[in-house]
Amino acid sequence: MLELASPPLPLVAEPIAGYAVGTKVNGWIEVLIDIPGVQELYTYNIPIDLTVRLGDILSVPFSDRLVSGIAVRSIASLPENLDRSRIKNVDDVIASGLFRDRYWELLFKIAEYYHTPLIQVIKAALPPGILARSQLRIRLLDTPTIDKSLGTAAKEILQLLQSQKDGEYSWRFIQQKVRGARRGLKELIDRQIVVSNFAMPRLQSVKLQMAVTVINDFIDASELSERQRQVLEILRDRGGEMWKAELLSLTKASASILDKLAEKNYVSLSMQERIRLDRERGITNPQTAPQLTSDQRGAIDELNRTDRFCQFLLHGVTGSGKTEVYLQIVDRVLRQGKSAIVLVPEIGLIPQITDRFRDRFGEDKICVYHSALSDGERYDTWRLLLSDTPQIIIGTRSAIFSPLPNLGIIILDEEHDSSYKQDRPAPTYHARDVARWRAELEACPLVLGSATPALETWIANANSPTYLSLPNRIESRPLPPIEVVDMRQELTAGNRSMFSRSLQSALRELQQTKKQGILFIHRRGHSSFVSCRSCGYVVECPHCDVSLAYHQPGTAADSLLRCHYCNHAQPQPKKCPQCDSHYFKFFGSGTQKVMEELAHQFPSLRCLRFDSDVTSRKGEHRRILTAFAQGEADILVGTQMLAKGLDLPQVTLVGVISADGLLHLSDYRAAERTFQTLTQVAGRCGRGADAGKVIVQTYNPEHPVLNAVIGHDYRSFIAGELPARQLLNYPPYGKLILLRTSSPDEKLVIETTEKIGVYLTERSIAGKYEVLGPATATVMRVSDLYRWQILLKYVPNLGFNLPDWEVIKGMCPSAVKLTIDVDPQNFL
DNA sequence: AGCACGCCGACT
DNA sequence: GTCGGCGTGCTC
């Protein structure tokens, strides 16, 4: 059993006894330190000239440096084993008033549920740049006396520093570059060639910019030149206040005109904070609420009945007008003087939904928050959200941490989407669960919207007044008919194209009717590998056990092979490295392949590509979708992101190149994912005045899930799927926890994981959980790390008793990394 | 995380 | 003998 020096922070959902965020601290303060592997609280003294409140972000001396930490608890007397002389002073308060009680409790709850140190949860919630730690920096002196007798390490460091304009590098960087760096540094410091010092990295701060403000509205023509008067009038027309740079570029005036106006006391020039927000957007066209369908009316009425916590499921088929329901419920919340959080699963859906909200509420009430914001934008947005004014935040999963003090509602659109689950850095939270906890704590309603609800949500809401259904599309538009094409028969009939005869004729029809179509590709790594047709050799990543993906040459002559796991890139070999064959080519049906094939078979159709390769640049998402919506192309070819919530009224054809990749996903969710994805993709079709048509190609046309998809029949899918889950105690009946281990040392991971497996199995009978594994991860090696995993399965209702995670952590040597993924979605 | 202290192999 | 590898322990 691991013994901790001081009492660890209890991982409980309620705050520590006596804890209340914002209360001033008397006595000593216990600080949660921002250093991984340091979980205990450290006690500090508060200097007289400093006011520290619980929840403040502090900078404190730790070891020989300054680190940031959070003031979490005040104590009146010191622990016995801690000598007064060892206590240091708090260095400074970095930020105050960021957390409210409820918010703080939420963070505790997350830390507890996901078995993650609280500090990591806080880091996930805060914008970057608030927590920071000092860095040791090495600087070359101005006039160093350098003699030749230096050691090689010292010489190398010197060279490095001399190559830098300011003669400065972080110590960490030098250590990475130079071996024996420590000795070299000592030499250089002893001879007074360099100095070292600790410096806090540049913290995120407000951006100041010169602004011009009218201070005298009365224009005395005799006093002003013509040009001065013009500029002043323009400024006045624009509300009397503008950024200097903008006013100058608008009026083409020179700065001296403003100086003169300031001199004559008509305007004042001053530095003001320029709030950085993501204002990238289209045109606003104010819209009033449209006529509601009776289903929409019913849902809104039901939602309006409560202001307390309540989880609603808004189950609406694609195109049934869920967004309008969101708009109306948010409208009510704003009128009550409260704020709203609206989450979407993907960054690509933000422009579209933001446009809808802006058209209804105007732009100043809406902020967006997602991973593509710059650090400055995030920082400013986050601070703006701390204010009490009613506002709307629209964002991806991390926006669930928006610090809005006055929450009136939380909405998750496409709530079934697995992008709501974080699986990379801990905490591996699911935004839907966090949203529910938060709504409970803030006592506000939670609305989960989907055409294909997650089974968890279905179980929780079915047969309850909180189940709100929109079974029909708006304006009584029909759901598109879905045709499943058996690709085996295509082959028998001699069609070797990747497009079935049915899809080909639909594409031809599209050409004639001037309508638009979408081709969906389910891409998952293996679909774009390069292989030898003579010997079957496949190019694999040297660091991961996966094949490399082919990428179309851009402007460069050589095509590139890239690893989707570690980003390793290499040029494509001209011939097979194994057998020298020249039949060595890109194989598979990725987006590019489909584009080529279209260009070949349907040269007159204009195609646009829409996948993560093309949309990674900022604003590219919107650009492509706008181009497509404006009819600049006939076909949009893309992956996953096409399936999610896009509203493109001109689309009358949706083609799924192959459903097989989806059907054969090797985890218990395969059927659910297939049903969701296919239903969602099909839903992109026939949303305008013209009816649509969906064609799904597969080698497995008999698959039962496809029948449910054809019938747009969620209930029949559920009826088939739930018993299967129940039988094996999979979610939503049972719960899963995935332990992942990884290490560069293969033998060591196997050994460690097996040891953990034995421990878990030994106490599994008493614990009432099931142990699956140890097994290698689906891809055993990624970035030269060997990965293993153990899955725990248990049924909450039957009572359970999970193992002691501290014991398991203790079983891992430092070279083996352990992560605990609660409710895992990805078994990669 | 860093960094110090501390114990074992190949070299001036 | 020393330099230098990286294994444990500590930081209020």
PDB file of N, CA, C and O in Angstrom, chain A residues 429-458:
ATOM      1  N   TYR A 429     -12.889  12.560 -20.444  1.00  0.00           N
ATOM      2  CA  TYR A 429     -14.278  12.846 -20.117  1.00  0.00           C
ATOM      3  C   TYR A 429     -15.212  12.749 -21.317  1.00  0.00           C
ATOM      4  O   TYR A 429     -14.796  12.907 -22.458  1.00  0.00           O
ATOM      5  N   HIS A 430     -16.455  12.463 -21.033  1.00  0.00           N
ATOM      6  CA  HIS A 430     -17.489  12.512 -22.052  1.00  0.00           C
ATOM      7  C   HIS A 430     -18.305  13.770 -21.789  1.00  0.00           C
ATOM      8  O   HIS A 430     -18.874  13.926 -20.709  1.00  0.00           O
ATOM      9  N   ALA A 431     -18.377  14.651 -22.785  1.00  0.00           N
ATOM     10  CA  ALA A 431     -19.038  15.947 -22.571  1.00  0.00           C
ATOM     11  C   ALA A 431     -20.506  15.771 -22.180  1.00  0.00           C
ATOM     12  O   ALA A 431     -21.064  16.599 -21.472  1.00  0.00           O
ATOM     13  N   ARG A 432     -21.123  14.668 -22.603  1.00  0.00           N
ATOM     14  CA  ARG A 432     -22.526  14.459 -22.255  1.00  0.00           C
ATOM     15  C   ARG A 432     -22.684  14.210 -20.753  1.00  0.00           C
ATOM     16  O   ARG A 432     -23.583  14.745 -20.108  1.00  0.00           O
ATOM     17  N   ASP A 433     -21.770  13.427 -20.204  1.00  0.00           N
ATOM     18  CA  ASP A 433     -21.829  13.158 -18.767  1.00  0.00           C
ATOM     19  C   ASP A 433     -21.462  14.398 -17.961  1.00  0.00           C
ATOM     20  O   ASP A 433     -22.101  14.703 -16.962  1.00  0.00           O
ATOM     21  N   VAL A 434     -20.426  15.095 -18.415  1.00  0.00           N
ATOM     22  CA  VAL A 434     -20.043  16.326 -17.718  1.00  0.00           C
ATOM     23  C   VAL A 434     -21.204  17.320 -17.772  1.00  0.00           C
ATOM     24  O   VAL A 434     -21.517  17.988 -16.791  1.00  0.00           O
ATOM     25  N   ALA A 435     -21.851  17.385 -18.929  1.00  0.00           N
ATOM     26  CA  ALA A 435     -22.987  18.301 -19.084  1.00  0.00           C
ATOM     27  C   ALA A 435     -24.098  17.945 -18.097  1.00  0.00           C
ATOM     28  O   ALA A 435     -24.707  18.821 -17.493  1.00  0.00           O
ATOM     29  N   ARG A 436     -24.326  16.648 -17.920  1.00  0.00           N
ATOM     30  CA  ARG A 436     -25.387  16.246 -17.005  1.00  0.00           C
ATOM     31  C   ARG A 436     -25.046  16.625 -15.567  1.00  0.00           C
ATOM     32  O   ARG A 436     -25.864  17.182 -14.842  1.00  0.00           O
ATOM     33  N   TRP A 437     -23.794  16.372 -15.173  1.00  0.00           N
ATOM     34  CA  TRP A 437     -23.387  16.755 -13.817  1.00  0.00           C
ATOM     35  C   TRP A 437     -23.499  18.254 -13.630  1.00  0.00           C
ATOM     36  O   TRP A 437     -23.944  18.750 -12.599  1.00  0.00           O
ATOM     37  N   ARG A 438     -23.069  18.968 -14.661  1.00  0.00           N
ATOM     38  CA  ARG A 438     -23.084  20.416 -14.534  1.00  0.00           C
ATOM     39  C   ARG A 438     -24.518  20.936 -14.443  1.00  0.00           C
ATOM     40  O   ARG A 438     -24.832  21.805 -13.623  1.00  0.00           O
ATOM     41  N   ALA A 439     -25.381  20.393 -15.289  1.00  0.00           N
ATOM     42  CA  ALA A 439     -26.786  20.818 -15.265  1.00  0.00           C
ATOM     43  C   ALA A 439     -27.400  20.503 -13.902  1.00  0.00           C
ATOM     44  O   ALA A 439     -28.160  21.300 -13.348  1.00  0.00           O
ATOM     45  N   GLU A 440     -27.041  19.357 -13.339  1.00  0.00           N
ATOM     46  CA  GLU A 440     -27.539  19.006 -12.012  1.00  0.00           C
ATOM     47  C   GLU A 440     -27.068  20.006 -10.966  1.00  0.00           C
ATOM     48  O   GLU A 440     -27.850  20.483 -10.148  1.00  0.00           O
ATOM     49  N   LEU A 441     -25.765  20.308 -11.018  1.00  0.00           N
ATOM     50  CA  LEU A 441     -25.202  21.238 -10.039  1.00  0.00           C
ATOM     51  C   LEU A 441     -25.802  22.631 -10.183  1.00  0.00           C
ATOM     52  O   LEU A 441     -26.075  23.313  -9.203  1.00  0.00           O
ATOM     53  N   GLU A 442     -25.990  23.068 -11.412  1.00  0.00           N
ATOM     54  CA  GLU A 442     -26.500  24.422 -11.643  1.00  0.00           C
ATOM     55  C   GLU A 442     -28.025  24.445 -11.633  1.00  0.00           C
ATOM     56  O   GLU A 442     -28.625  25.495 -11.838  1.00  0.00           O
ATOM     57  N   ALA A 443     -28.624  23.278 -11.487  1.00  0.00           N
ATOM     58  CA  ALA A 443     -30.079  23.166 -11.476  1.00  0.00           C
ATOM     59  C   ALA A 443     -30.704  23.787 -12.718  1.00  0.00           C
ATOM     60  O   ALA A 443     -31.582  24.631 -12.650  1.00  0.00           O
ATOM     61  N   CYS A 444     -30.216  23.361 -13.888  1.00  0.00           N
ATOM     62  CA  CYS A 444     -30.813  23.841 -15.131  1.00  0.00           C
ATOM     63  C   CYS A 444     -31.094  22.651 -16.047  1.00  0.00           C
ATOM     64  O   CYS A 444     -30.529  21.582 -15.872  1.00  0.00           O
ATOM     65  N   PRO A 445     -32.001  22.806 -17.007  1.00  0.00           N
ATOM     66  CA  PRO A 445     -32.315  21.684 -17.892  1.00  0.00           C
ATOM     67  C   PRO A 445     -31.160  21.348 -18.837  1.00  0.00           C
ATOM     68  O   PRO A 445     -30.334  22.204 -19.147  1.00  0.00           O
ATOM     69  N   LEU A 446     -31.140  20.093 -19.260  1.00  0.00           N
ATOM     70  CA  LEU A 446     -30.168  19.604 -20.236  1.00  0.00           C
ATOM     71  C   LEU A 446     -30.956  19.038 -21.406  1.00  0.00           C
ATOM     72  O   LEU A 446     -31.858  18.219 -21.202  1.00  0.00           O
ATOM     73  N   VAL A 447     -30.637  19.482 -22.612  1.00  0.00           N
ATOM     74  CA  VAL A 447     -31.338  18.973 -23.790  1.00  0.00           C
ATOM     75  C   VAL A 447     -30.358  18.199 -24.658  1.00  0.00           C
ATOM     76  O   VAL A 447     -29.342  18.748 -25.093  1.00  0.00           O
ATOM     77  N   LEU A 448     -30.642  16.917 -24.880  1.00  0.00           N
ATOM     78  CA  LEU A 448     -29.812  16.098 -25.751  1.00  0.00           C
ATOM     79  C   LEU A 448     -30.573  15.873 -27.048  1.00  0.00           C
ATOM     80  O   LEU A 448     -31.663  15.302 -27.043  1.00  0.00           O
ATOM     81  N   GLY A 449     -30.005  16.362 -28.146  1.00  0.00           N
ATOM     82  CA  GLY A 449     -30.701  16.252 -29.425  1.00  0.00           C
ATOM     83  C   GLY A 449     -30.012  15.285 -30.357  1.00  0.00           C
ATOM     84  O   GLY A 449     -28.790  15.262 -30.431  1.00  0.00           O
ATOM     85  N   SER A 450     -30.796  14.453 -31.042  1.00  0.00           N
ATOM     86  CA  SER A 450     -30.205  13.525 -32.001  1.00  0.00           C
ATOM     87  C   SER A 450     -31.282  12.870 -32.854  1.00  0.00           C
ATOM     88  O   SER A 450     -32.434  12.766 -32.445  1.00  0.00           O
ATOM     89  N   ALA A 451     -30.867  12.438 -34.048  1.00  0.00           N
ATOM     90  CA  ALA A 451     -31.762  11.621 -34.858  1.00  0.00           C
ATOM     91  C   ALA A 451     -31.560  10.154 -34.504  1.00  0.00           C
ATOM     92  O   ALA A 451     -32.419   9.313 -34.754  1.00  0.00           O
ATOM     93  N   THR A 452     -30.404   9.868 -33.930  1.00  0.00           N
ATOM     94  CA  THR A 452     -30.048   8.489 -33.606  1.00  0.00           C
ATOM     95  C   THR A 452     -29.454   8.473 -32.202  1.00  0.00           C
ATOM     96  O   THR A 452     -28.246   8.338 -32.052  1.00  0.00           O
ATOM     97  N   PRO A 453     -30.293   8.613 -31.178  1.00  0.00           N
ATOM     98  CA  PRO A 453     -29.769   8.778 -29.827  1.00  0.00           C
ATOM     99  C   PRO A 453     -28.838   7.642 -29.392  1.00  0.00           C
ATOM    100  O   PRO A 453     -29.014   6.501 -29.830  1.00  0.00           O
ATOM    101  N   ALA A 454     -27.869   7.993 -28.563  1.00  0.00           N
ATOM    102  CA  ALA A 454     -27.011   6.976 -27.964  1.00  0.00           C
ATOM    103  C   ALA A 454     -27.897   6.052 -27.130  1.00  0.00           C
ATOM    104  O   ALA A 454     -28.899   6.488 -26.572  1.00  0.00           O
ATOM    105  N   LEU A 455     -27.517   4.799 -27.042  1.00  0.00           N
ATOM    106  CA  LEU A 455     -28.345   3.853 -26.289  1.00  0.00           C
ATOM    107  C   LEU A 455     -28.483   4.275 -24.835  1.00  0.00           C
ATOM    108  O   LEU A 455     -29.533   4.114 -24.223  1.00  0.00           O
ATOM    109  N   GLU A 456     -27.415   4.838 -24.263  1.00  0.00           N
ATOM    110  CA  GLU A 456     -27.463   5.319 -22.886  1.00  0.00           C
ATOM    111  C   GLU A 456     -28.584   6.337 -22.715  1.00  0.00           C
ATOM    112  O   GLU A 456     -29.326   6.325 -21.742  1.00  0.00           O
ATOM    113  N   THR A 457     -28.668   7.249 -23.671  1.00  0.00           N
ATOM    114  CA  THR A 457     -29.666   8.310 -23.590  1.00  0.00           C
ATOM    115  C   THR A 457     -31.067   7.745 -23.787  1.00  0.00           C
ATOM    116  O   THR A 457     -32.017   8.140 -23.113  1.00  0.00           O
ATOM    117  N   TRP A 458     -31.168   6.825 -24.711  1.00  0.00           N
ATOM    118  CA  TRP A 458     -32.462   6.204 -24.978  1.00  0.00           C
ATOM    119  C   TRP A 458     -33.000   5.532 -23.715  1.00  0.00           C
ATOM    120  O   TRP A 458     -34.138   5.733 -23.303  1.00  0.00           O
TER     121      TRP A 458
END
